């Protein structure tokens, strides 16, 4: 997870540097001063990348180092089972449709459709999460 944390930290630094350069250049080149929308968007991009990088750093301290975290790791060190992945599930299609429905409802501000979209979205997410749940094993 340390590699991923470094990547997001680099993106965060880049976002903050670009936001600063953008704010200075727009203040100098326009009569209106600093352009707020682009500056805020770049600052938020840096902030979100910093948030994700901090999460990865937090998780990296609590788990065993992976082969990706070692400088001298070989490809064969990462061999083995990575987990269970569904061979064919239709739940992601339902989630996408429900998210699209909710997005359209928000765009046209239809409160009843927003509620329907959120309910369908929650149902499809629960379906994906519990697709292979077999219940407690006693």
N, CA and C of each residue as an Amber inpcrd file, in Angstrom:
protein
   414
   0.8140000  -1.1930000   0.0000000   0.0000000   0.0000000   0.0000000
   0.8610000   1.2630000   0.0000000   2.1380000   1.1040000   0.3020000
   3.0040000   2.2780000   0.3310000   3.1920000   2.8680000  -1.0580000
   3.2210000   2.0120000  -2.0600000   3.3730000   2.4890000  -3.4320000
   2.1640000   3.3340000  -3.8290000   0.9780000   2.8410000  -3.5240000
  -0.2310000   3.5830000  -3.8560000  -0.2890000   4.9090000  -3.0990000
   0.1420000   4.9040000  -1.8300000   0.1530000   6.1370000  -1.0490000
   1.0850000   7.1640000  -1.6790000   2.2460000   6.7180000  -2.1490000
   3.1840000   7.6360000  -2.8090000   2.5900000   8.2130000  -4.0910000
   1.9190000   7.3760000  -4.8650000   1.3180000   7.8590000  -6.1120000
   0.3020000   8.9550000  -5.8220000  -0.5710000   8.7360000  -4.8540000
  -1.5850000   9.7400000  -4.5440000  -0.9750000  10.9730000  -3.8870000
   0.1080000  10.8090000  -3.1400000   0.7860000  11.9750000  -2.5800000
   1.3860000  12.8450000  -3.6850000   1.9450000  12.1990000  -4.6940000
   2.4950000  12.9430000  -5.8290000   1.3860000  13.6820000  -6.5630000
   0.2440000  13.0210000  -6.7560000  -0.8930000  13.6800000  -7.4130000
  -1.3870000  14.8680000  -6.5770000  -1.3980000  14.7080000  -5.2540000
  -1.8390000  15.7930000  -4.3680000  -0.9020000  16.9910000  -4.4710000
   0.3930000  16.7430000  -4.4210000   1.3640000  17.8260000  -4.5420000
   1.2150000  18.5140000  -5.8890000   1.0600000  17.7180000  -6.9390000
   0.8620000  18.2810000  -8.2740000  -0.3860000  19.1630000  -8.3150000
  -1.4820000  18.6900000  -7.7250000  -2.7140000  19.4800000  -7.7210000
  -2.5490000  20.8010000  -6.9950000  -1.8640000  20.7900000  -5.8530000
  -1.6650000  22.0300000  -5.0980000  -0.7370000  22.9940000  -5.8260000
   0.3170000  22.4680000  -6.4440000   1.2460000  23.3220000  -7.1930000
   0.5400000  23.9350000  -8.4010000  -0.2000000  23.1290000  -9.1260000
  -0.9060000  23.6390000 -10.3020000  -1.9760000  24.6480000  -9.8960000
  -2.6460000  24.4280000  -8.7720000  -3.6440000  25.3870000  -8.2890000
  -2.9890000  26.7320000  -7.9780000  -1.8180000  26.6840000  -7.3660000
  -1.1110000  27.9280000  -7.0540000  -0.6790000  28.6510000  -8.3210000
  -0.0760000  27.9220000  -9.2500000   0.3520000  28.5270000 -10.5170000
  -0.8500000  29.0790000 -11.2700000  -1.9380000  28.3380000 -11.2960000
  -3.1560000  28.7720000 -11.9950000  -3.7060000  30.0600000 -11.3780000
  -3.7420000  30.1250000 -10.0550000  -4.2640000  31.3090000  -9.3820000
  -3.3860000  32.5190000  -9.6660000  -2.0620000  32.3480000  -9.6070000
  -1.1520000  33.4670000  -9.8580000  -1.2660000  33.9350000 -11.3030000
  -1.2790000  33.0030000 -12.2440000  -1.3360000  33.3880000 -13.6580000
  -2.6690000  34.0410000 -14.0320000  -3.7680000  33.5230000 -13.4860000
  -5.0550000  34.1610000 -13.8130000  -5.1670000  35.5320000 -13.1550000
  -4.5450000  35.7160000 -11.9990000  -4.5620000  37.0360000 -11.3620000
  -3.7670000  38.0430000 -12.1800000  -2.6770000  37.5940000 -12.7940000
  -1.8310000  38.5020000 -13.5760000  -2.3780000  38.7490000 -14.9770000
  -3.0110000  37.7660000 -15.5760000  -3.3790000  37.8640000 -16.9770000
  -4.8070000  38.3230000 -17.2250000  -5.6120000  38.4140000 -16.2160000
  -6.9910000  38.8650000 -16.4060000  -7.2460000  40.1080000 -15.5820000
  -8.2650000  40.8160000 -15.9650000  -8.6300000  42.0320000 -15.2400000
  -9.4970000  41.7270000 -14.0260000 -10.0920000  40.5490000 -13.9940000
 -11.0130000  40.1870000 -12.9130000 -10.3150000  39.6120000 -11.6870000
  -9.0340000  39.3670000 -11.7440000  -8.3120000  38.7750000 -10.6240000
  -8.2730000  37.2640000 -10.7410000  -8.1460000  36.6040000  -9.6010000
  -8.0360000  35.1380000  -9.5680000  -9.3420000  34.5080000 -10.0250000
  -9.2380000  33.5510000 -10.9180000 -10.4140000  32.8210000 -11.3970000
 -10.7580000  31.7640000 -10.3440000 -11.8910000  31.8950000  -9.6460000
 -12.1430000  31.0530000  -8.4750000 -12.5130000  29.6030000  -8.7910000
 -13.2410000  29.3760000  -9.8690000 -13.7510000  28.0270000 -10.1260000
 -12.6200000  27.0400000 -10.3970000 -11.7280000  27.3830000 -11.2990000
 -10.6180000  26.4920000 -11.6150000  -9.6740000  26.3110000 -10.4450000
  -9.4380000  27.3890000  -9.7010000  -8.5540000  27.3050000  -8.5450000
  -9.1320000  26.3760000  -7.4810000 -10.4130000  26.5250000  -7.1940000
 -11.0560000  25.6620000  -6.2050000 -11.0860000  24.2140000  -6.6890000
 -11.3630000  24.0110000  -7.9650000 -11.3900000  22.6460000  -8.4990000
 -10.0200000  21.9850000  -8.3680000  -8.9530000  22.7160000  -8.6570000
  -7.6110000  22.1460000  -8.5290000  -7.2390000  21.9080000  -7.0690000
  -7.6450000  22.8070000  -6.1780000  -7.3940000  22.5920000  -4.7550000
  -8.1540000  21.3720000  -4.2400000  -9.3990000  21.2060000  -4.6690000
 -10.1710000  20.0360000  -4.2620000  -9.5880000  18.7470000  -4.8270000
  -9.0480000  18.8150000  -6.0460000  -8.3840000  17.6420000  -6.6240000
  -7.1850000  17.2330000  -5.7770000  -6.3740000  18.2090000  -5.4000000
  -5.2420000  17.9240000  -4.5260000  -5.6860000  17.4040000  -3.1750000
  -6.7490000  17.9850000  -2.6230000  -7.2550000  17.5450000  -1.3250000
  -7.7870000  16.1250000  -1.3600000  -8.5150000  15.7770000  -2.4150000
  -9.0370000  14.4140000  -2.5320000  -7.9050000  13.3970000  -2.7100000
  -6.8950000  13.7610000  -3.4940000  -5.7520000  12.8630000  -3.6590000
  -5.0090000  12.6950000  -2.3370000  -4.8930000  13.7790000  -1.5650000
  -4.2540000  13.6940000  -0.2510000  -5.0700000  12.8150000   0.6930000
  -6.3780000  12.9080000   0.5950000  -7.2540000  12.0780000   1.4290000
  -7.0600000  10.5910000   1.1240000  -7.0370000  10.2390000  -0.1460000
  -6.8590000   8.8390000  -0.5310000  -5.4560000   8.3520000  -0.1700000
  -4.4380000   9.2030000  -0.4030000  -3.0740000   8.8300000  -0.0330000
  -2.9250000   8.6120000   1.4620000  -3.5950000   9.4480000   2.2560000
  -3.5510000   9.2840000   3.7170000  -4.2140000   7.9760000   4.1370000
  -5.3200000   7.6330000   3.4830000  -5.9940000   6.3670000   3.7840000
  -5.0780000   5.1830000   3.4710000  -4.4330000   5.2110000   2.3200000
  -3.5330000   4.1130000   1.9590000  -2.3620000   4.0200000   2.9330000
  -1.8140000   5.1630000   3.3660000  -0.7360000   5.1510000   4.3400000
  -1.2190000   4.5740000   5.6730000  -2.4350000   4.9300000   6.0690000
  -3.0380000   4.4210000   7.3000000  -3.2040000   2.9050000   7.2310000
  -3.6980000   2.3980000   6.1090000  -3.8950000   0.9580000   5.9400000
  -2.5580000   0.2310000   5.8500000  -1.5650000   0.8450000   5.2130000
  -0.2610000   0.1970000   5.0330000   0.4220000  -0.0920000   6.3630000
   0.1590000   0.7350000   7.3770000   0.7690000   0.4980000   8.6800000
   0.1250000  -0.6710000   9.4110000  -1.0700000  -1.0680000   9.0040000
  -1.8050000  -2.0830000   9.7470000  -1.8330000  -3.4630000   9.0780000
  -1.2920000  -3.5570000   7.8810000  -1.2700000  -4.8550000   7.2070000
   0.1680000  -5.2760000   6.9490000   0.3320000  -6.5490000   6.6610000
   1.6560000  -7.0690000   6.3190000   2.1170000  -6.4420000   4.9980000
   3.4100000  -6.1820000   4.8680000   3.8980000  -5.6410000   3.5900000
   3.6400000  -6.6220000   2.4460000   3.1960000  -6.0990000   1.3430000
   2.9380000  -6.9170000   0.1560000   4.1950000  -6.9720000  -0.6970000
   4.2570000  -7.8700000  -1.6740000   5.4370000  -7.9160000  -2.5520000
   5.6760000  -6.5870000  -3.2750000   4.6200000  -5.8500000  -3.5630000
   4.7690000  -4.5740000  -4.2530000   5.5010000  -3.5420000  -3.3980000
   5.5150000  -3.7460000  -2.0770000   6.1380000  -2.7900000  -1.1760000
   7.6330000  -3.0320000  -0.9820000   8.1520000  -4.1420000  -1.4990000
   9.5760000  -4.4580000  -1.3600000  10.3240000  -4.0470000  -2.6160000
  11.4750000  -3.4220000  -2.4140000  12.2920000  -2.9850000  -3.5520000
  12.8640000  -4.1730000  -4.3350000  13.1960000  -5.2670000  -3.6350000
  13.8500000  -6.4070000  -4.2710000  12.8960000  -7.5760000  -4.5260000
  11.6160000  -7.3110000  -4.6270000  10.6330000  -8.3800000  -4.8310000
  10.6950000  -8.9150000  -6.2590000  10.4180000 -10.1900000  -6.3740000
  10.3360000 -10.8490000  -7.6800000   8.8720000 -11.0090000  -8.0620000
   8.6240000 -11.2400000  -9.3330000   7.2620000 -11.4340000  -9.8170000
   6.6370000 -12.6550000  -9.1560000   7.4280000 -13.6930000  -8.9510000
   6.9030000 -14.9250000  -8.3610000   6.4740000 -14.7340000  -6.9070000
   6.9360000 -13.6780000  -6.2370000   6.5230000 -13.4210000  -4.8560000
   5.0400000 -13.0990000  -4.7620000   4.4750000 -12.5860000  -5.8370000
   3.0540000 -12.2410000  -5.8320000   2.1630000 -13.3500000  -6.3510000
   2.7270000 -14.5330000  -6.6040000   1.9310000 -15.6340000  -7.1350000
   0.9880000 -16.1780000  -6.0780000  -0.0640000 -16.7920000  -6.5410000
  -1.0170000 -17.4070000  -5.6280000  -2.4030000 -16.8320000  -5.8180000
  -3.2870000 -17.2670000  -4.9620000  -4.6810000 -16.8330000  -5.0670000
  -4.8200000 -15.3910000  -4.5800000  -5.5160000 -14.5900000  -5.3600000
  -5.7160000 -13.1830000  -5.0170000  -7.0690000 -12.9300000  -4.3780000
  -7.9650000 -13.8580000  -4.4900000  -9.2970000 -13.6900000  -3.9280000
 -10.3310000 -14.3010000  -4.8490000 -11.5790000 -14.1380000  -4.4700000
 -12.6700000 -14.6770000  -5.2740000 -13.3050000 -13.5560000  -6.0790000
 -13.4370000 -13.7710000  -7.3580000 -14.0670000 -12.7980000  -8.2340000
 -15.2120000 -13.4840000  -8.9610000 -16.3350000 -12.8280000  -8.9880000
 -17.5210000 -13.4100000  -9.6020000 -17.2910000 -13.6350000 -11.0920000
 -17.5850000 -14.8380000 -11.5820000 -17.3670000 -15.1050000 -13.0000000
 -18.3510000 -14.3820000 -13.9090000 -19.5010000 -14.0660000 -13.4100000
 -20.4800000 -13.3490000 -14.2210000 -21.6040000 -12.8580000 -13.3380000
 -21.6570000 -11.5610000 -13.1560000 -22.6790000 -10.9970000 -12.2890000
 -23.3750000  -9.8600000 -13.0210000 -24.6940000  -9.8140000 -12.8870000
 -25.4450000  -8.7400000 -13.5140000 -25.6900000  -7.5760000 -12.5570000
 -25.2850000  -7.6980000 -11.2990000 -25.5160000  -6.6300000 -10.3390000
 -24.8180000  -5.3260000 -10.7110000 -23.5840000  -5.3350000 -11.2340000
 -22.9760000  -4.0630000 -11.6280000 -23.7810000  -3.3130000 -12.6940000
 -24.4410000  -4.0410000 -13.5730000 -25.2870000  -3.3870000 -14.5820000
 -26.4700000  -2.7050000 -13.8990000 -27.0490000  -3.3800000 -12.9110000
 -28.1480000  -2.7760000 -12.1510000 -27.7010000  -1.5550000 -11.3640000
 -26.4980000  -1.6270000 -10.7850000 -25.9720000  -0.4750000 -10.0500000
 -25.7700000   0.7010000 -10.9900000 -25.2260000   0.4420000 -12.1640000
 -25.0190000   1.5170000 -13.1370000 -26.3420000   2.1300000 -13.5770000
 -27.3290000   1.3000000 -13.8130000 -28.6380000   1.8110000 -14.2230000
 -29.2830000   2.6260000 -13.1000000 -29.1860000   2.1360000 -11.8720000
 -29.7670000   2.8620000 -10.7440000 -29.0400000   4.1800000 -10.5060000
 -27.7190000   4.1840000 -10.6390000 -26.9630000   5.4210000 -10.4770000
 -27.3020000   6.4130000 -11.5860000 -27.4880000   5.9090000 -12.7980000
 -27.8800000   6.7820000 -13.9060000 -29.2700000   7.3660000 -13.6740000
 -30.1790000   6.5380000 -13.2130000 -31.5260000   7.0110000 -12.9100000
 -31.4950000   8.0980000 -11.8380000 -30.7060000   7.8720000 -10.8010000
 -30.5940000   8.8560000  -9.7310000 -29.9480000  10.1440000 -10.2440000
 -28.9450000  10.0220000 -11.0880000 -28.2960000  11.2050000 -11.6610000
 -29.2330000  12.0220000 -12.5270000 -30.0230000  11.3550000 -13.3500000
 -31.0050000  12.0620000 -14.1820000 -32.0580000  12.7220000 -13.3020000
 -32.4830000  12.0190000 -12.2580000 -33.4730000  12.5970000 -11.3360000
 -32.9140000  13.8320000 -10.6430000 -31.6340000  13.8010000 -10.2710000
 -31.0160000  14.9820000  -9.6660000 -30.8680000  16.1130000 -10.6720000
 -30.5280000  15.7770000 -11.9130000 -30.3350000  16.8070000 -12.9370000
 -31.6350000  17.5520000 -13.2320000 -32.7490000  16.8380000 -13.2470000
 -34.0460000  17.4620000 -13.5220000 -34.8310000  17.7790000 -12.2520000
 -34.2270000  17.5300000 -11.0980000 -34.7960000  17.7590000  -9.7770000
 -36.2220000  17.2270000  -9.6670000 -36.3020000  15.9020000  -9.7260000
 -37.5550000  15.1920000  -9.5390000 -37.4630000  14.4220000  -8.2200000
 -37.9270000  15.0100000  -7.1130000 -37.7320000  14.3820000  -5.7910000
 -38.2540000  12.9520000  -5.6990000 -39.4090000  12.6760000  -6.2850000
 -39.9510000  11.3240000  -6.2180000 -39.0410000  10.3450000  -6.9470000
 -38.4550000  10.7770000  -8.0670000 -37.5720000   9.9040000  -8.8290000
 -36.2130000   9.7510000  -8.1270000 -35.7870000  10.7840000  -7.4110000
 -34.5650000  10.6850000  -6.6190000 -34.7350000   9.6060000  -5.5560000
 -35.8710000   9.6080000  -4.8930000 -36.1390000   8.6090000  -3.8550000
 -36.1680000   7.2090000  -4.4500000 -36.8570000   7.0570000  -5.5750000
 -36.9150000   5.7520000  -6.2450000 -35.5130000   5.3120000  -6.6580000
 -34.7280000   6.2320000  -7.2240000 -33.3760000   5.8960000  -7.6570000
 -32.4860000   5.4700000  -6.5040000 -32.5750000   6.1810000  -5.3750000
 -31.7560000   5.8230000  -4.2110000 -32.1620000   4.4660000  -3.6560000
 -33.4700000   4.1950000  -3.6040000 -33.9350000   2.8910000  -3.1040000
 -33.4410000   1.7690000  -4.0160000 -33.5820000   1.9660000  -5.3200000
 -33.1180000   0.9380000  -6.2710000 -31.5990000   0.7880000  -6.1800000
 -30.8920000   1.8860000  -6.0120000 -29.4400000   1.8320000  -5.8780000
 -29.0350000   1.0470000  -4.6350000 -29.6940000   1.2830000  -3.5230000
 -29.3930000   0.5330000  -2.2990000 -29.7010000  -0.9520000  -2.4590000
 -30.7810000  -1.2650000  -3.1360000 -31.1380000  -2.6710000  -3.3580000
 -30.0870000  -3.3640000  -4.2310000 -29.6570000  -2.6900000  -5.3000000
 -28.6780000  -3.3130000  -6.1930000 -27.3060000  -3.4360000  -5.5320000
 -26.9160000  -2.4560000  -4.7130000 -25.6460000  -2.5630000  -3.9910000
 -25.7070000  -3.7160000  -2.9960000 -26.8290000  -3.8380000  -2.2870000
 -26.9870000  -4.9630000  -1.3630000 -26.9560000  -6.2890000  -2.1210000
 -27.5660000  -6.3310000  -3.2900000 -27.5260000  -7.5550000  -4.0970000
 -26.1160000  -7.9320000  -4.4920000 -25.2990000  -6.9490000  -4.8570000
 -23.9140000  -7.2230000  -5.2200000 -23.1160000  -7.6870000  -4.0090000
 -23.3000000  -7.0100000  -2.8780000 -22.5310000  -7.3480000  -1.6840000
 -22.8770000  -8.7480000  -1.1710000 -24.1530000  -9.0690000  -1.1870000
 -24.5920000 -10.3500000  -0.6170000 -24.8500000 -11.4200000  -1.6760000
 -24.3030000 -11.2580000  -2.8670000 -24.5560000 -12.2080000  -3.9510000
 -24.1440000 -13.6320000  -3.5830000 -23.0210000 -13.7840000  -2.9340000
 -22.5260000 -15.1160000  -2.6040000 -22.5840000 -15.3900000  -1.1080000
 -23.3590000 -14.6220000  -0.3860000 -23.4900000 -14.8230000   1.0690000
 -24.3080000 -16.0830000   1.3180000 -23.7710000 -16.9620000   2.1250000
 -24.4570000 -18.2320000   2.4140000 -24.9990000 -18.2850000   3.8360000
 -24.8440000 -17.2270000   4.5730000 -25.3120000 -17.2100000   5.9480000
 -24.2360000 -17.6480000   6.9060000 -24.5040000 -17.5300000   8.1890000
 -23.4920000 -17.9250000   9.1800000 -23.2710000 -19.4370000   9.1660000
 -22.0240000 -19.8140000   9.3190000 -21.7130000 -21.2520000   9.3570000
 -21.5770000 -21.6550000  10.8210000 -22.4120000 -22.6230000  11.2360000
 -22.4010000 -23.0730000  12.6300000 -21.6820000 -24.3800000  12.7370000
